[in-house]
CSV table of C-alpha atoms in Angstrom, one decimal:
chain,number,residue,atom,x,y,z
R,23,MET,CA,0.0,0.0,0.0
R,24,THR,CA,1.2,3.5,-0.7
R,25,GLY,CA,4.2,4.0,1.4
R,26,THR,CA,2.2,3.7,4.6
R,27,GLY,CA,2.2,7.5,5.2
R,28,TYR,CA,-0.4,9.2,3.2
R,29,ILE,CA,-4.2,9.3,2.8
R,30,ARG,CA,-5.3,9.9,-0.8
R,31,PRO,CA,-7.7,12.8,-0.8
R,32,THR,CA,-9.4,12.1,-4.2
R,33,GLY,CA,-13.0,11.0,-5.0
R,34,GLU,CA,-12.0,7.8,-6.8
R,35,ASP,CA,-10.0,6.7,-3.7
R,36,LEU,CA,-12.8,7.5,-1.2
R,37,MET,CA,-13.1,3.9,0.0
R,38,LYS,CA,-9.3,3.8,0.7
R,39,VAL,CA,-9.6,7.1,2.6
R,40,ILE,CA,-12.3,5.8,4.8
R,41,LEU,CA,-10.5,2.5,5.5
R,42,TRP,CA,-7.2,4.1,6.1
R,43,LEU,CA,-8.8,6.6,8.5
R,44,ALA,CA,-10.2,3.6,10.4
R,45,LEU,CA,-6.7,2.1,10.5
R,46,ALA,CA,-5.3,5.3,11.9
R,47,VAL,CA,-3.1,5.8,8.9
R,48,ALA,CA,-0.9,8.9,9.1
R,49,LEU,CA,-2.6,12.2,8.9
R,50,LEU,CA,-2.6,14.7,6.1
R,51,LEU,CA,-3.8,18.0,7.3
R,52,PRO,CA,-4.3,20.8,4.8
R,53,GLY,CA,-1.9,23.6,5.4
R,54,THR,CA,-2.4,27.3,4.7
R,55,ARG,CA,-2.6,27.8,0.9
R,56,VAL,CA,-0.2,30.4,-0.2
R,57,THR,CA,0.3,32.7,-3.2
R,58,ARG,CA,3.6,31.7,-4.5
R,59,ALA,CA,3.9,34.6,-6.9
R,60,ALA,CA,4.2,36.9,-4.0
R,61,GLY,CA,7.6,35.4,-3.1
R,62,ASN,CA,8.5,33.1,-0.2
R,63,PRO,CA,5.3,31.4,1.2
R,64,PRO,CA,4.8,32.3,4.8
R,65,LEU,CA,5.5,29.5,7.3
R,66,PRO,CA,2.4,28.2,9.1
R,67,ALA,CA,1.9,29.2,12.8
R,68,CYS,CA,2.0,25.6,13.9
R,69,LEU,CA,5.8,25.7,14.0
R,70,THR,CA,5.7,28.0,17.0
R,71,ALA,CA,2.4,26.9,18.5
R,72,VAL,CA,2.4,25.6,22.1
R,73,ILE,CA,-1.2,24.6,22.3
R,74,GLY,CA,-3.5,23.4,19.6
R,75,THR,CA,-2.0,22.2,16.3
R,76,ALA,CA,1.8,22.3,16.7
R,77,CYS,CA,4.2,20.8,14.1
R,78,LEU,CA,7.9,20.2,13.6
R,79,GLY,CA,10.3,21.5,10.9
R,80,PRO,CA,13.9,20.5,10.3
R,81,ALA,CA,15.3,22.6,13.2
R,82,GLN,CA,12.9,21.1,15.7
R,83,MET,CA,13.4,17.6,14.6
R,84,ARG,CA,17.2,18.0,14.6
R,85,GLN,CA,17.1,19.4,18.1
R,86,VAL,CA,14.8,16.7,19.5
R,87,TYR,CA,17.1,13.9,18.2
R,88,GLY,CA,20.4,15.5,18.7
R,89,VAL,CA,21.4,16.0,15.0
R,90,ASP,CA,22.6,19.6,15.2
R,91,SER,CA,26.0,18.9,16.7
R,92,LEU,CA,26.8,16.4,13.8
R,93,LEU,CA,25.9,19.0,11.2
R,94,ARG,CA,28.0,21.7,13.0
R,95,HIS,CA,31.0,19.4,12.8
R,96,GLY,CA,30.5,19.1,9.0
R,97,ILE,CA,28.9,15.6,9.1
R,98,THR,CA,26.2,16.2,6.5
R,99,GLY,CA,26.1,13.0,4.4
R,100,ARG,CA,28.2,14.6,1.7
R,101,GLY,CA,29.4,12.0,-0.8
R,102,LYS,CA,26.6,9.6,0.1
R,103,THR,CA,23.5,8.7,-1.9
R,104,ILE,CA,20.0,8.0,-0.4
R,105,ALA,CA,17.8,6.1,-2.8
R,106,ILE,CA,14.1,6.6,-2.5
R,107,ILE,CA,11.7,4.1,-4.2
R,108,VAL,CA,8.2,5.2,-5.1
R,109,SER,CA,5.4,4.8,-7.7
R,110,PHE,CA,4.8,7.7,-10.2
R,111,GLY,CA,6.7,10.3,-8.2
R,112,SER,CA,5.6,14.0,-8.2
R,113,PRO,CA,5.9,16.4,-11.1
R,114,THR,CA,6.4,19.3,-8.7
R,115,ILE,CA,9.0,17.7,-6.4
R,116,ARG,CA,12.0,19.7,-7.7
R,117,GLN,CA,10.3,23.1,-7.2
R,118,ASP,CA,8.7,22.0,-3.9
R,119,LEU,CA,12.0,20.9,-2.5
R,120,HIS,CA,13.6,24.2,-3.6
R,121,THR,CA,10.9,26.1,-1.7
R,122,PHE,CA,11.3,23.8,1.4
R,123,ASP,CA,15.0,24.4,1.3
R,124,ARG,CA,14.7,28.1,0.9
R,125,GLU,CA,12.4,28.4,3.8
R,126,PHE,CA,14.6,26.4,6.1
R,127,SER,CA,18.0,27.6,4.9
R,128,LEU,CA,19.0,24.3,3.5
R,129,PRO,CA,21.2,23.8,0.4
R,130,ASP,CA,19.4,22.3,-2.6
R,131,PRO,CA,20.8,18.8,-2.9
R,132,GLN,CA,21.8,16.9,-6.0
R,133,LEU,CA,18.3,15.5,-6.8
R,134,ASP,CA,18.6,12.8,-9.4
R,135,ILE,CA,15.2,11.7,-10.7
R,136,ARG,CA,15.0,8.7,-12.9
R,137,ALA,CA,12.3,6.4,-14.3
R,138,PRO,CA,14.3,3.5,-15.8
R,139,LEU,CA,11.1,1.4,-16.2
R,140,GLY,CA,9.2,4.2,-18.0
R,141,THR,CA,6.6,6.6,-16.6
R,142,GLY,CA,3.0,5.9,-15.5
R,143,LYS,CA,0.5,8.4,-14.2
R,144,ASP,CA,1.4,12.1,-14.5
R,145,THR,CA,-0.2,12.6,-11.0
R,146,ASP,CA,-1.3,10.5,-8.2
R,147,PRO,CA,-2.1,12.4,-5.0
R,148,GLY,CA,-1.1,9.7,-2.7
R,149,TRP,CA,2.3,9.0,-4.3
R,150,MET,CA,2.9,12.7,-4.8
R,151,GLY,CA,2.6,13.2,-1.1
R,152,GLU,CA,4.7,10.2,-0.4
R,153,THR,CA,7.4,11.4,-2.7
R,154,THR,CA,7.5,14.8,-1.2
R,155,LEU,CA,7.7,13.5,2.4
R,156,ASP,CA,10.5,11.1,1.6
R,157,VAL,CA,12.6,13.4,-0.3
R,158,GLU,CA,12.3,16.5,1.8
R,159,TRP,CA,12.8,14.8,5.1
R,160,ALA,CA,15.7,12.5,4.1
R,161,HIS,CA,17.3,15.7,2.8
R,162,ALA,CA,16.5,17.6,6.0
R,163,MET,CA,18.5,15.2,8.1
R,164,ALA,CA,21.4,14.7,5.6
R,165,PRO,CA,21.5,18.0,3.7
R,166,GLY,CA,24.8,17.1,1.9
R,167,ALA,CA,23.7,13.7,0.5
R,168,ARG,CA,22.6,13.1,-3.0
R,169,ILE,CA,19.0,12.0,-3.4
R,170,LEU,CA,18.3,9.3,-6.0
R,171,LEU,CA,14.6,9.3,-6.6
R,172,LEU,CA,13.5,6.2,-8.6
R,173,THR,CA,9.8,6.1,-9.8
R,174,SER,CA,7.8,3.1,-11.0
R,175,PRO,CA,5.1,3.2,-13.6
R,176,VAL,CA,3.0,0.7,-11.6
R,177,ASP,CA,1.1,1.3,-8.4
R,178,GLU,CA,2.2,-0.8,-5.4
R,179,THR,CA,-0.7,-1.9,-3.1
R,180,GLU,CA,-0.8,-5.4,-1.5
R,181,GLY,CA,0.5,-8.8,-2.4
R,182,LEU,CA,2.7,-8.8,-5.5
R,183,GLN,CA,1.1,-5.7,-7.1
R,184,GLY,CA,3.9,-3.4,-8.1
R,185,VAL,CA,6.5,-5.4,-6.2
R,186,PRO,CA,8.5,-6.8,-9.2
R,187,GLN,CA,8.9,-3.2,-10.5
R,188,PHE,CA,10.2,-2.1,-7.1
R,189,PHE,CA,12.6,-5.0,-7.1
R,190,SER,CA,14.1,-3.8,-10.4
R,191,LEU,CA,14.3,-0.2,-9.1
R,192,GLU,CA,16.2,-1.4,-6.0
R,193,GLN,CA,18.6,-3.3,-8.1
R,194,TYR,CA,19.1,-0.2,-10.2
R,195,ALA,CA,19.7,1.8,-7.1
R,196,VAL,CA,22.6,-0.4,-5.9
R,197,GLN,CA,24.0,-0.4,-9.4
R,198,HIS,CA,23.9,3.4,-9.5
R,199,GLY,CA,25.6,4.2,-6.3
R,200,ALA,CA,23.0,4.0,-3.5
R,201,ASP,CA,24.5,3.9,0.0
R,202,VAL,CA,21.1,3.9,1.8
R,203,ILE,CA,17.8,2.6,0.4
R,204,SER,CA,14.7,4.1,2.1
R,205,GLN,CA,11.5,2.1,1.6
R,206,SER,CA,8.3,3.7,2.8
R,207,TRP,CA,6.2,1.2,0.8
R,208,ALA,CA,4.9,-1.9,2.5
R,209,ALA,CA,2.8,-5.0,2.0
R,210,THR,CA,1.1,-7.1,4.6
R,211,GLU,CA,3.0,-10.3,5.1
R,212,ASP,CA,-0.1,-12.3,5.0
R,213,THR,CA,-0.8,-11.3,1.3
R,214,LEU,CA,2.6,-12.9,0.4
R,215,LEU,CA,2.3,-16.3,2.0
R,216,ASP,CA,1.4,-18.2,-1.2
R,217,ALA,CA,4.1,-19.8,-3.4
R,218,LYS,CA,4.5,-16.8,-5.7
R,219,GLY,CA,4.7,-14.4,-2.8
R,220,ARG,CA,7.2,-16.5,-0.9
R,221,ALA,CA,9.3,-16.7,-4.1
R,222,MET,CA,9.4,-13.0,-4.5
R,223,VAL,CA,10.2,-12.5,-0.8
R,224,ALA,CA,13.1,-14.9,-1.1
R,225,LYS,CA,14.3,-13.1,-4.2
R,226,PHE,CA,14.3,-9.8,-2.2
R,227,HIS,CA,16.2,-11.5,0.6
R,228,ARG,CA,18.9,-12.6,-1.7
R,229,PHE,CA,19.1,-9.1,-3.1
R,230,TYR,CA,19.4,-7.7,0.4
R,231,GLN,CA,22.2,-10.1,1.2
R,232,ASP,CA,24.1,-8.9,-1.8
R,233,ALA,CA,23.3,-5.2,-1.2
R,234,THR,CA,24.3,-5.2,2.5
R,235,SER,CA,27.5,-7.1,1.7
R,236,ARG,CA,28.4,-4.1,-0.5
R,237,GLY,CA,27.8,-1.8,2.4
R,238,VAL,CA,24.3,-0.6,1.5
R,239,THR,CA,21.9,-0.1,4.4
R,240,VAL,CA,18.2,-0.9,3.7
R,241,LEU,CA,15.4,0.5,5.7
R,242,GLY,CA,11.7,-0.3,5.7
R,243,ALA,CA,8.6,1.3,7.3
R,244,SER,CA,6.8,-0.8,9.8
R,245,GLY,CA,3.4,0.4,8.7
R,246,ASP,CA,0.6,2.7,10.0
R,247,GLY,CA,-2.1,0.4,11.1
R,248,GLY,CA,-0.7,-1.1,14.3
R,249,THR,CA,-0.9,-4.8,14.0
R,250,GLN,CA,-3.8,-4.5,11.4
R,251,GLY,CA,-3.1,-5.4,7.8
R,252,LEU,CA,-5.1,-5.0,4.6
R,253,ASP,CA,-6.0,-8.1,2.7
R,254,LEU,CA,-5.8,-8.3,-1.1
R,255,SER,CA,-9.2,-6.8,-1.6
R,256,LEU,CA,-7.9,-3.5,0.0
R,257,LYS,CA,-11.3,-3.3,1.8
R,258,LYS,CA,-10.8,-5.5,4.8
R,259,VAL,CA,-8.2,-6.1,7.5
R,260,PHE,CA,-7.1,-9.6,8.5
R,261,PRO,CA,-8.9,-10.5,11.8
R,262,TYR,CA,-5.6,-11.3,13.5
R,263,ARG,CA,-2.2,-9.6,14.1
R,264,THR,CA,0.0,-9.0,11.1
R,265,VAL,CA,3.3,-7.2,10.3
R,266,GLN,CA,4.5,-5.4,7.2
R,267,TRP,CA,7.1,-6.6,4.7
R,268,PRO,CA,9.9,-5.8,3.6
R,269,ALA,CA,10.4,-4.3,7.1
R,270,SER,CA,10.1,-7.8,8.5
R,271,ASP,CA,13.1,-9.0,6.6
R,272,PRO,CA,16.0,-9.4,9.1
R,273,LEU,CA,18.4,-7.6,6.8
R,274,VAL,CA,16.1,-4.5,6.8
R,275,LEU,CA,16.1,-1.9,9.5
R,276,ALA,CA,12.5,-1.8,10.5
R,277,VAL,CA,11.4,1.7,11.5
R,278,GLY,CA,8.4,2.3,13.7
R,279,GLY,CA,6.7,5.4,15.1
R,280,THR,CA,6.4,7.4,18.3
R,281,GLN,CA,4.4,10.4,19.5
R,282,LEU,CA,6.3,13.5,20.8
R,283,ALA,CA,4.8,15.7,23.5
R,284,ARG,CA,4.8,19.5,23.2
R,285,SER,CA,5.1,21.8,26.2
R,286,ILE,CA,6.1,25.4,27.0
R,287,SER,CA,9.8,24.3,27.1
R,288,GLY,CA,9.5,22.6,23.6
R,289,TRP,CA,9.2,19.1,22.2
R,290,GLY,CA,10.3,16.1,24.2
R,291,GLY,CA,9.1,12.9,25.8
R,292,GLU,CA,7.8,10.1,23.6
R,293,ILE,CA,5.2,7.4,23.8
R,294,ALA,CA,4.4,4.7,21.3
R,295,TRP,CA,2.3,5.9,18.5
R,296,PRO,CA,-0.9,3.7,18.3
R,297,GLY,CA,-0.6,3.5,14.4
R,298,SER,CA,2.9,2.2,14.4
R,299,GLY,CA,3.3,-1.2,12.9
R,300,GLY,CA,4.8,-3.9,15.0
R,301,GLY,CA,4.7,-7.5,16.1
R,302,PHE,CA,6.1,-10.9,15.0
R,303,SER,CA,6.9,-12.1,11.5
R,304,LYS,CA,5.4,-15.3,10.0
R,305,LEU,CA,8.0,-15.3,7.2
R,306,TYR,CA,11.2,-15.1,9.2
R,307,GLY,CA,12.6,-16.8,12.3
R,308,GLU,CA,14.3,-14.9,15.0
R,309,PRO,CA,17.6,-13.4,13.8
R,310,SER,CA,20.8,-14.0,15.8
R,311,TYR,CA,21.0,-10.3,16.8
R,312,GLN,CA,17.6,-10.6,18.7
R,313,ARG,CA,18.7,-13.7,20.6
R,314,SER,CA,20.5,-11.5,23.2
R,315,LEU,CA,17.2,-10.0,24.3
R,316,PRO,CA,15.9,-11.0,27.8
R,317,ALA,CA,14.1,-14.2,28.6
R,318,ALA,CA,10.7,-12.4,28.8
R,319,THR,CA,11.2,-10.9,25.4
R,320,GLN,CA,12.2,-14.3,24.0
R,321,ARG,CA,8.9,-15.8,25.2
R,322,ALA,CA,7.1,-13.0,23.3
R,323,LEU,CA,9.2,-13.5,20.1
R,324,HIS,CA,8.5,-17.3,20.2
R,325,GLY,CA,11.4,-17.9,17.8
R,326,GLN,CA,10.2,-15.3,15.2
R,327,ARG,CA,11.6,-12.0,13.9
R,328,GLY,CA,10.3,-9.1,16.0
R,329,LEU,CA,9.8,-5.6,14.6
R,330,PRO,CA,10.3,-2.7,14.6
R,331,ASP,CA,14.0,-2.4,15.4
R,332,VAL,CA,14.0,1.4,16.0
R,333,ALA,CA,11.4,4.2,16.1
R,334,LEU,CA,11.0,8.0,15.7
R,335,ASP,CA,8.2,10.5,15.6
R,336,ALA,CA,5.4,9.6,13.3
R,337,ALA,CA,2.2,10.8,15.1
R,338,LYS,CA,-0.5,13.0,13.8
R,339,GLN,CA,-0.3,14.8,17.1
R,340,SER,CA,3.3,15.8,16.4
R,341,PRO,CA,3.3,16.0,12.6
R,342,PHE,CA,6.0,16.9,10.2
R,343,LEU,CA,5.8,20.0,8.0
R,344,LEU,CA,6.4,19.6,4.3
R,345,TYR,CA,5.8,21.7,1.2
R,346,ARG,CA,3.9,20.4,-1.8
R,347,GLU,CA,2.6,23.5,-3.6
R,348,ARG,CA,1.4,24.5,-0.1
R,349,TRP,CA,2.4,23.8,3.5
R,350,ILE,CA,1.1,20.4,4.6
R,351,LEU,CA,1.3,18.4,7.8
R,352,ALA,CA,2.1,14.7,7.5
R,353,GLY,CA,3.1,11.8,9.6
R,354,GLY,CA,3.4,8.0,9.7
R,355,THR,CA,6.3,5.6,9.5
R,356,SER,CA,6.7,7.0,6.0
R,357,ALA,CA,8.1,10.0,7.8
R,358,SER,CA,10.2,8.3,10.4
R,359,THR,CA,11.8,6.0,7.8
R,360,PRO,CA,13.4,8.7,5.6
R,361,VAL,CA,14.6,10.5,8.7
R,362,TRP,CA,16.4,7.4,9.8
R,363,ALA,CA,17.7,7.0,6.3
R,364,GLY,CA,19.2,10.5,6.6
R,365,LEU,CA,20.8,9.5,9.9
R,366,ILE,CA,22.4,6.5,8.4
R,367,ALA,CA,23.8,8.6,5.6
R,368,LEU,CA,25.3,10.8,8.4
R,369,ALA,CA,26.8,7.7,10.0
R,370,ASP,CA,28.3,6.5,6.7
R,371,SER,CA,29.7,10.0,6.3
R,372,GLU,CA,31.2,10.0,9.8
R,373,ALA,CA,32.7,6.5,9.2
R,374,LYS,CA,34.0,7.4,5.8
R,375,HIS,CA,32.7,4.1,4.5
R,376,ASP,CA,29.3,2.4,4.2
R,377,LEU,CA,28.0,0.4,7.2
R,378,GLY,CA,25.8,-2.1,5.5
R,379,SER,CA,23.3,-3.9,7.7
R,380,ILE,CA,23.4,-2.1,11.0
R,381,ASN,CA,20.8,-4.3,12.9
R,382,ALA,CA,23.4,-6.4,14.8
R,383,PRO,CA,25.5,-3.5,15.9
R,384,LEU,CA,22.4,-1.6,17.1
R,385,TYR,CA,21.3,-4.6,19.2
R,386,ARG,CA,24.8,-4.9,20.6
R,387,LEU,CA,24.8,-1.3,21.7
R,388,ALA,CA,21.4,-1.8,23.3
R,389,ALA,CA,22.8,-4.7,25.3
R,390,SER,CA,25.6,-2.5,26.5
R,391,SER,CA,26.1,0.2,29.1
R,392,ARG,CA,25.7,2.7,26.2
R,393,TYR,CA,22.0,2.0,25.7
R,394,HIS,CA,20.5,4.9,27.5
R,395,ARG,CA,23.2,7.2,26.1
R,396,ASP,CA,22.4,6.2,22.5
R,397,PHE,CA,18.6,5.6,22.6
R,398,HIS,CA,15.6,7.1,24.2
R,399,ASP,CA,13.9,4.0,25.6
R,400,VAL,CA,10.2,4.5,25.0
R,401,THR,CA,8.3,2.7,27.8
R,402,SER,CA,4.7,3.7,27.6
R,403,GLY,CA,1.9,3.5,25.0
R,404,SER,CA,0.7,0.7,22.8
R,405,ILE,CA,-0.2,0.0,19.2
R,406,LEU,CA,-3.6,-0.8,17.6
R,407,ASP,CA,-4.9,-4.3,17.2
R,408,PRO,CA,-7.6,-5.4,14.6
R,409,PRO,CA,-11.1,-4.5,15.8
R,410,SER,CA,-12.2,-8.2,15.6
R,411,LEU,CA,-9.2,-9.5,17.6
R,412,GLU,CA,-10.2,-11.2,20.8
R,413,SER,CA,-6.8,-11.0,22.5
R,414,THR,CA,-6.4,-12.2,26.1
R,415,GLY,CA,-3.1,-10.3,26.5
R,416,GLY,CA,-4.3,-6.9,25.2
R,417,PRO,CA,-2.5,-4.7,22.7
R,418,LEU,CA,1.3,-4.7,22.2
R,419,HIS,CA,2.8,-2.2,24.6
R,420,ALA,CA,6.0,-0.2,24.8
R,421,ALA,CA,8.2,-1.5,27.6
R,422,PRO,CA,11.8,-1.1,28.9
R,423,GLY,CA,14.3,-2.3,26.3
R,424,TRP,CA,13.2,-3.7,23.0
R,425,ASP,CA,9.4,-4.0,22.5
R,426,PRO,CA,7.2,-4.8,19.5
R,427,ALA,CA,5.7,-1.2,19.6
R,428,THR,CA,8.8,1.0,19.4
R,429,GLY,CA,11.7,-1.5,19.0
R,430,LEU,CA,14.9,-0.3,20.8
R,431,GLY,CA,13.5,3.3,20.9
R,432,SER,CA,14.4,6.6,19.2
R,433,PRO,CA,17.9,7.9,18.6
R,434,HIS,CA,20.2,10.3,20.5
R,435,ALA,CA,21.8,10.8,17.2
R,436,ALA,CA,25.1,12.4,18.2
R,437,SER,CA,26.1,9.7,20.5
R,438,LEU,CA,24.4,6.8,18.7
R,439,LEU,CA,26.0,7.4,15.3
R,440,SER,CA,29.4,7.7,16.8
R,441,ASP,CA,29.0,4.5,18.8
R,442,LEU,CA,27.4,2.8,15.8
R,443,VAL,CA,30.4,3.5,13.6
R,444,LYS,CA,32.7,2.0,16.3
R,445,ALA,CA,30.4,-1.0,16.8
R,446,ALA,CA,30.1,-1.7,13.1
R,447,GLY,CA,33.8,-1.3,12.6
R,448,ALA,CA,34.5,-3.8,15.5
R,449,ALA,CA,32.4,-6.4,13.7
R,450,HIS,CA,34.6,-6.4,10.6
């Protein structure tokens, strides 16, 4: 389904809008429409609001997660490439990014837009929004990195729809210099459990093995429906807990969502965002890096891959500001994933080489005395279950250490990335 971060506000997609609202999919709030001919569009008041609708721009997000000191030391992602994979793209992305950069005093990046499989629709509101969110926020975190935007002529929904095309684009990304691949798209695992689905999943896993062996880090959004997953009809959710793929692949860094609190003193304090995807994979057994988690967690994992691995703000109550012909508020794990992709580009830049799969080093740091220095351990809140689920244990909750709502937590970037570089280096 589209990236997991955007509601499609068009008449022909009304049923999807209604369903995705029911799933608590990330919010798109209309921003203040501006007259661009008059010059720089005024920034909306939500950036400075203390009560009511408050939002975060690049400066606020960098401050919350400790990115500022890295940028001040010249660690910007320069020389690194973040590949973003979407359907259709956005015909206004280059001008929109320029406006976004101008308003937030960011340098325009090298934005390389390619459609190696050909072009599809000229416009698709959902994918236009997804494209804008991914590009602007990966760039906001790693302003020196090149952005390689690859567009598919086919819509990706559930099951195998659009997935072969995305596979070709991700191969192309690695062949054309990607250091980080940001995947905001996702499909419910349970739509891929037949023979054809499993064959494609295995094909992707082999590709991830090759990509990570070359130093590429692959990220995937955990989804915006909690443990709810759409079936192939796109009209119903499975009546039991599901997780999203490719985030469930053990070679992919699965990124979940949190909700930030706003007070007079600023943004800070996080709880689990109810829409964040999480849970336990049906496709993959427990990876070796999760076997160090405590006995109580092992009982919950039951020998399966747990996700997400990490998290970051994704909530409609603490939305991201972006520009797509007007100012818009957005959220979802489609927001937290490109932010994490930007952070990995910074880590590659600091290391002066690509880190590849970082899951094992992250879990080693979490098991060490550095955990609370490197992560904010989110310990409250829970994620949504399907309405029909009769669960005796209740929803999946955030808890100390790793949990299936927020993973290891959100980053204290300055210390985490430095420690990650050391931990990844020690493993080689």
